[in-house]
Tab-separated table of C-alpha atoms and ligand atoms in Angstrom:
chain	number	residue	atom	x	y	z
A	27	MET	CA	0.305	-0.291	0.145
A	28	SER	CA	1.042	3.552	-1.130
A	29	SER	CA	1.403	6.221	1.874
A	30	LYS	CA	1.847	9.989	2.346
A	31	LYS	CA	5.015	10.833	4.148
A	32	GLY	CA	4.157	10.886	7.786
A	33	LEU	CA	0.596	9.050	7.560
A	34	GLU	CA	1.820	5.162	6.921
A	35	LEU	CA	-0.297	3.172	8.941
A	36	LYS	CA	0.376	3.281	12.894
A	37	PRO	CA	0.336	-0.130	15.357
A	38	ASN	CA	-1.466	0.607	18.263
A	39	PRO	CA	0.633	1.862	21.270
A	40	ARG	CA	-0.615	-0.542	23.431
A	41	THR	CA	-0.452	-3.657	21.863
A	42	GLY	CA	2.159	-3.150	18.893
A	43	ARG	CA	-0.116	-4.913	16.938
A	44	TYR	CA	-1.521	-3.540	13.249
A	45	ARG	CA	-5.387	-3.146	13.444
A	46	LEU	CA	-7.293	-4.042	10.589
A	47	ILE	CA	-11.156	-3.184	9.572
A	48	SER	CA	-12.772	-5.375	7.130
A	49	GLY	CA	-15.991	-5.202	4.819
A	50	ASN	CA	-17.655	-8.466	3.907
A	51	TRP	CA	-20.082	-7.355	1.313
A	52	LYS	CA	-21.518	-11.371	1.375
A	53	MET	CA	-23.262	-11.798	-2.066
A	54	ASN	CA	-24.173	-8.040	-2.721
A	55	LEU	CA	-23.713	-5.176	-5.630
A	56	ASN	CA	-23.107	-6.079	-8.980
A	57	HIS	CA	-19.146	-4.936	-10.303
A	58	LEU	CA	-20.914	-1.803	-11.618
A	59	GLU	CA	-22.291	-0.575	-8.045
A	60	ALA	CA	-18.991	-2.113	-6.672
A	61	ILE	CA	-17.232	0.315	-8.151
A	62	GLN	CA	-19.084	3.466	-7.188
A	63	LEU	CA	-19.047	2.417	-3.510
A	64	VAL	CA	-15.408	1.784	-3.854
A	65	GLN	CA	-14.862	5.154	-5.268
A	66	LYS	CA	-17.696	6.449	-3.118
A	67	LEU	CA	-15.728	5.330	0.769
A	68	TYR	CA	-12.331	6.420	-1.426
A	69	PHE	CA	-13.696	10.095	-1.699
A	70	GLY	CA	-14.925	9.877	2.032
A	71	LEU	CA	-11.961	9.427	3.775
A	72	ARG	CA	-8.954	11.828	4.590
A	73	ASP	CA	-4.833	10.875	4.748
A	74	VAL	CA	-4.999	10.547	8.563
A	75	ASP	CA	-8.170	8.075	8.161
A	76	TYR	CA	-5.506	5.154	7.124
A	77	SER	CA	-3.002	6.124	9.470
A	78	PHE	CA	-4.618	4.089	12.458
A	79	SER	CA	-6.245	0.683	10.537
A	80	GLU	CA	-5.463	-1.563	7.651
A	81	ILE	CA	-8.726	-1.008	5.373
A	82	SER	CA	-9.846	-4.274	3.495
A	83	ILE	CA	-12.829	-4.595	0.977
A	84	HIS	CA	-14.061	-8.304	0.670
A	85	PRO	CA	-16.428	-7.851	-2.827
A	86	PRO	CA	-17.901	-11.168	-4.313
A	87	LEU	CA	-15.444	-12.572	-6.972
A	88	THR	CA	-16.923	-10.760	-9.733
A	89	SER	CA	-15.959	-7.469	-8.575
A	90	LEU	CA	-12.707	-8.391	-7.403
A	91	ARG	CA	-11.085	-7.887	-10.831
A	92	PRO	CA	-12.530	-4.588	-11.298
A	93	ILE	CA	-11.792	-3.457	-7.774
A	94	GLN	CA	-8.063	-4.651	-7.829
A	95	LEU	CA	-7.894	-2.557	-11.025
A	96	LEU	CA	-9.693	0.525	-9.621
A	97	ILE	CA	-7.314	0.384	-5.946
A	98	GLU	CA	-4.321	-0.049	-8.220
A	99	SER	CA	-4.995	2.631	-10.716
A	100	ASP	CA	-5.767	4.977	-8.494
A	101	ARG	CA	-3.195	3.983	-6.029
A	102	MET	CA	-6.220	3.309	-3.403
A	103	ARG	CA	-5.108	2.199	0.273
A	104	PHE	CA	-7.412	-0.915	0.639
A	105	SER	CA	-6.191	-4.014	0.789
A	106	LEU	CA	-8.284	-6.472	-1.390
A	107	GLY	CA	-10.064	-9.158	0.307
A	108	ALA	CA	-11.904	-12.344	-0.751
A	109	GLN	CA	-14.604	-13.820	1.162
A	110	ASN	CA	-14.032	-17.495	0.332
A	111	CYS	CA	-11.923	-19.927	-1.500
A	112	TYR	CA	-11.470	-23.678	-1.994
A	113	PHE	CA	-8.501	-25.482	-1.061
A	114	GLU	CA	-7.633	-27.922	-4.106
A	115	ALA	CA	-5.333	-26.202	-6.550
A	116	SER	CA	-7.244	-26.904	-9.457
A	117	GLY	CA	-9.440	-29.539	-11.311
A	118	ALA	CA	-13.042	-30.625	-11.694
A	119	TYR	CA	-14.672	-28.546	-9.239
A	120	THR	CA	-17.337	-26.499	-10.647
A	121	GLY	CA	-18.237	-23.406	-9.084
A	122	GLU	CA	-15.414	-23.030	-7.075
A	123	VAL	CA	-11.965	-20.749	-6.884
A	124	SER	CA	-8.844	-21.289	-5.985
A	125	ALA	CA	-6.440	-19.884	-3.754
A	126	SER	CA	-4.111	-19.101	-6.739
A	127	MET	CA	-6.199	-17.218	-8.466
A	128	LEU	CA	-7.138	-15.069	-6.066
A	129	SER	CA	-3.385	-14.557	-5.218
A	130	LYS	CA	-2.939	-13.451	-9.031
A	131	LEU	CA	-5.584	-11.193	-8.847
A	132	ASN	CA	-3.592	-9.111	-5.918
A	133	VAL	CA	-5.715	-10.291	-3.194
A	134	LYS	CA	-4.439	-10.251	0.767
A	135	TYR	CA	-6.790	-11.413	2.858
A	136	VAL	CA	-9.059	-14.432	2.734
A	137	ILE	CA	-12.084	-14.916	4.759
A	138	VAL	CA	-12.096	-18.657	5.738
A	139	GLY	CA	-14.779	-20.264	7.814
A	140	HIS	CA	-17.577	-17.586	8.091
A	141	SER	CA	-20.274	-18.835	10.298
A	142	GLU	CA	-22.952	-18.411	6.980
A	143	ARG	CA	-20.482	-20.892	4.901
A	144	ARG	CA	-20.209	-23.335	8.080
A	145	ARG	CA	-23.735	-23.057	8.306
A	146	ILE	CA	-25.378	-22.603	4.795
A	147	PHE	CA	-22.812	-24.800	2.746
A	148	GLY	CA	-21.809	-27.336	5.121
A	149	GLU	CA	-18.245	-26.138	6.253
A	150	THR	CA	-16.730	-28.432	8.725
A	151	ASP	CA	-13.683	-27.445	10.698
A	152	VAL	CA	-11.672	-29.806	8.772
A	153	VAL	CA	-12.481	-28.095	5.411
A	154	VAL	CA	-12.141	-24.981	7.411
A	155	ALA	CA	-8.259	-26.109	8.216
A	156	GLN	CA	-7.515	-27.104	4.640
A	157	LYS	CA	-8.744	-23.223	3.356
A	158	VAL	CA	-6.264	-21.974	5.740
A	159	LYS	CA	-3.766	-24.176	4.731
A	160	ALA	CA	-4.621	-23.307	0.685
A	161	VAL	CA	-4.588	-19.153	1.465
A	162	LEU	CA	-1.520	-19.373	3.002
A	163	SER	CA	-0.079	-21.395	0.735
A	164	GLU	CA	-0.378	-18.773	-2.003
A	165	GLN	CA	1.296	-15.912	0.779
A	166	MET	CA	-2.144	-14.708	1.373
A	167	THR	CA	-3.179	-14.204	4.835
A	168	PRO	CA	-6.589	-16.016	5.985
A	169	ILE	CA	-9.055	-13.940	8.381
A	170	LEU	CA	-10.521	-17.473	10.408
A	171	CYS	CA	-13.617	-17.350	11.552
A	172	VAL	CA	-14.914	-18.276	14.863
A	173	GLY	CA	-17.726	-18.046	16.956
A	174	GLU	CA	-20.700	-19.747	19.020
A	175	SER	CA	-24.596	-19.569	17.886
A	176	ALA	CA	-26.958	-18.242	20.575
A	177	GLU	CA	-27.984	-22.290	22.053
A	178	GLU	CA	-24.013	-23.036	22.544
A	179	ARG	CA	-23.981	-19.683	24.326
A	180	GLU	CA	-26.678	-20.221	26.554
A	181	ALA	CA	-25.656	-23.490	27.222
A	182	GLY	CA	-22.300	-22.115	28.551
A	183	GLN	CA	-20.419	-23.773	25.737
A	184	THR	CA	-19.042	-20.182	24.288
A	185	ASP	CA	-15.379	-21.477	25.811
A	186	GLU	CA	-15.502	-24.912	24.540
A	187	VAL	CA	-16.630	-23.690	20.738
A	188	LEU	CA	-13.922	-21.250	20.326
A	189	MET	CA	-11.236	-23.526	21.431
A	190	ARG	CA	-12.330	-26.497	19.323
A	191	GLN	CA	-12.597	-24.003	16.349
A	192	VAL	CA	-9.418	-22.260	16.528
A	193	ARG	CA	-7.448	-25.723	17.502
A	194	LEU	CA	-8.781	-27.434	14.469
A	195	ALA	CA	-8.551	-24.782	11.869
A	196	LEU	CA	-5.055	-24.419	12.806
A	197	ALA	CA	-3.765	-27.559	13.062
A	198	GLU	CA	-0.273	-28.758	11.621
A	199	LEU	CA	0.637	-25.107	11.187
A	200	SER	CA	3.901	-23.947	12.402
A	201	GLY	CA	3.794	-21.473	15.441
A	202	GLU	CA	5.719	-18.993	13.212
A	203	THR	CA	2.907	-19.402	10.778
A	204	VAL	CA	0.122	-18.801	13.144
A	205	SER	CA	1.486	-15.923	14.568
A	206	THR	CA	0.406	-14.236	11.153
A	207	LEU	CA	-2.980	-14.655	10.935
A	208	VAL	CA	-6.043	-12.962	11.798
A	209	ILE	CA	-8.984	-14.574	13.476
A	210	ALA	CA	-12.320	-12.695	13.760
A	211	TYR	CA	-14.674	-13.710	16.549
A	212	GLU	CA	-17.774	-13.674	15.542
A	213	PRO	CA	-20.762	-14.316	17.726
A	214	ILE	CA	-23.059	-16.223	15.625
A	215	TRP	CA	-26.019	-14.711	17.602
A	216	ALA	CA	-24.424	-11.249	16.725
A	217	ILE	CA	-24.239	-11.339	12.757
A	218	GLY	CA	-27.003	-9.486	10.589
A	219	THR	CA	-28.939	-10.033	13.380
A	220	GLY	CA	-28.980	-6.107	14.779
A	221	LEU	CA	-27.487	-7.972	18.197
A	222	VAL	CA	-23.923	-6.785	18.877
A	223	ALA	CA	-22.138	-7.911	21.360
A	224	THR	CA	-21.235	-5.728	23.860
A	225	PRO	CA	-17.198	-4.521	24.491
A	226	GLU	CA	-16.937	-6.636	27.190
A	227	ASP	CA	-18.172	-9.776	25.110
A	228	ALA	CA	-16.025	-8.713	22.373
A	229	ALA	CA	-12.882	-8.596	24.905
A	230	SER	CA	-13.795	-11.775	26.528
A	231	GLY	CA	-14.368	-13.681	22.975
A	232	ALA	CA	-10.450	-12.179	22.016
A	233	GLN	CA	-8.998	-13.295	25.464
A	234	LEU	CA	-10.469	-17.047	25.023
A	235	ILE	CA	-9.052	-17.312	21.552
A	236	ARG	CA	-5.485	-16.159	22.727
A	237	GLU	CA	-5.497	-18.015	25.797
A	238	GLU	CA	-5.947	-21.051	23.299
A	239	LEU	CA	-3.121	-19.770	20.687
A	240	GLY	CA	-1.309	-19.498	24.110
A	241	ARG	CA	-1.375	-23.142	24.898
A	242	LEU	CA	-1.291	-24.360	21.574
A	243	TYR	CA	1.740	-22.240	20.258
A	244	GLY	CA	3.454	-20.208	23.309
A	245	GLY	CA	2.182	-16.601	24.773
A	246	SER	CA	4.954	-14.521	21.901
A	247	VAL	CA	2.696	-16.055	19.183
A	248	ALA	CA	-0.693	-15.441	20.613
A	249	ASP	CA	0.927	-11.946	21.034
A	250	ARG	CA	1.103	-11.718	17.756
A	251	VAL	CA	-1.907	-12.953	16.017
A	252	ARG	CA	-4.782	-10.110	15.508
A	253	VAL	CA	-8.149	-10.885	16.349
A	254	GLN	CA	-10.947	-8.767	15.277
A	255	TYR	CA	-14.588	-8.662	16.487
A	256	GLY	CA	-17.259	-9.051	14.263
A	257	GLY	CA	-21.208	-8.881	14.112
A	258	SER	CA	-23.772	-6.200	13.172
A	259	VAL	CA	-20.839	-3.425	13.970
A	260	THR	CA	-22.386	0.168	13.563
A	261	PRO	CA	-20.621	3.565	13.462
A	262	THR	CA	-22.136	4.031	17.037
A	263	THR	CA	-20.448	1.011	18.584
A	264	ALA	CA	-17.593	0.443	16.345
A	265	HIS	CA	-15.313	3.044	18.618
A	266	ASP	CA	-15.814	0.804	22.159
A	267	LEU	CA	-15.664	-2.232	20.583
A	268	LEU	CA	-12.498	-1.133	18.954
A	269	GLU	CA	-11.163	-0.028	22.342
A	270	ALA	CA	-11.913	-3.373	23.712
A	271	GLU	CA	-8.955	-5.301	25.284
A	272	GLY	CA	-7.515	-7.526	22.960
A	273	VAL	CA	-9.692	-6.688	19.607
A	274	ASP	CA	-7.769	-5.365	17.166
A	275	GLY	CA	-9.812	-4.853	14.474
A	276	LEU	CA	-13.468	-5.093	12.843
A	277	LEU	CA	-15.186	-7.771	10.493
A	278	VAL	CA	-18.213	-5.716	9.318
A	279	GLY	CA	-20.892	-6.658	7.294
A	280	GLY	CA	-24.143	-4.888	6.589
A	281	ALA	CA	-22.804	-1.009	7.650
A	282	SER	CA	-19.642	-1.935	5.307
A	283	LEU	CA	-22.473	-1.566	2.308
A	284	ASP	CA	-22.862	2.013	2.947
A	285	ALA	CA	-19.809	4.209	2.521
A	286	GLU	CA	-20.471	6.807	4.680
A	287	ALA	CA	-21.328	4.170	7.650
A	288	PHE	CA	-17.835	2.321	6.765
A	289	SER	CA	-16.231	5.413	6.581
A	290	ARG	CA	-17.478	6.704	10.216
A	291	ILE	CA	-16.093	2.969	11.242
A	292	ILE	CA	-13.154	3.368	10.267
A	293	ARG	CA	-12.552	7.116	12.048
A	294	ALA	CA	-13.953	5.224	14.941
B	318	PEP	C1	-20.090	-10.763	8.997
B	318	PEP	O1	-20.604	-10.581	8.189
B	318	PEP	O2	-19.098	-11.183	8.946
B	318	PEP	C2	-20.677	-9.996	9.965
B	318	PEP	C3	-20.237	-9.762	11.050
B	318	PEP	O3	-22.156	-9.136	9.027
B	318	PEP	P1	-23.204	-8.168	10.110
B	318	PEP	O4	-21.632	-6.937	10.233
B	318	PEP	O5	-23.953	-7.151	8.840
B	318	PEP	O6	-23.563	-8.340	11.271
């Protein structure tokens, strides 16, 4: 990403980690609408807005190439992200897209294991782990989504679910590799529901994830992994969620489809 002098991305002075705010557009906007939204977002942000957080945009597949060209031709300080990919490199997998196809488009981040993929498309922890590996093998960064459902939360199983999802998704990876990942804590009950977790919920999810990383790979790896919060984030809730202990950024769905709302979240 290019940067103007004095306005380069700064790490959070409290943690030394770089914040990341990601917009997951899900299955919304055709490529013409996508271009318009990115332009609107770009014109609404000031140079200083890029110095606190890296910003990644995750449009549907049909918009990746046009947005890549837009970002690169106008030297926009957005990172390109994808919402999913398949774990095989190529072959008879109708409808799927490989990690290497994404990396050729200069995609930097790939969301893996989003709860909608797990729930609607039946992705298991094993599939999620294969996808994490595929993304890493193409020098991209997975944004691994983990989170408990409302029923699991009510049954007091949040810790168990988060620990299992983290452990299985990262199985066989070295600590050094794990330290480069982004993990999004996305309580399922808060995604697309308007029910936002409190900053305390977000902090406690981030802590559970880091504790499990610490047990598996040691404290210094756990300290380097960036943990986002995701689930019905709005401009009103963004600031307090970003300030929550252990939270290094936000994964934003619905509100990232509105340039004004997403830029207010970025400024939060
Ligand atoms: C998401 O898609 O990851 C998400 C958090 O969606 P929303 O912000 O709409 O709840």
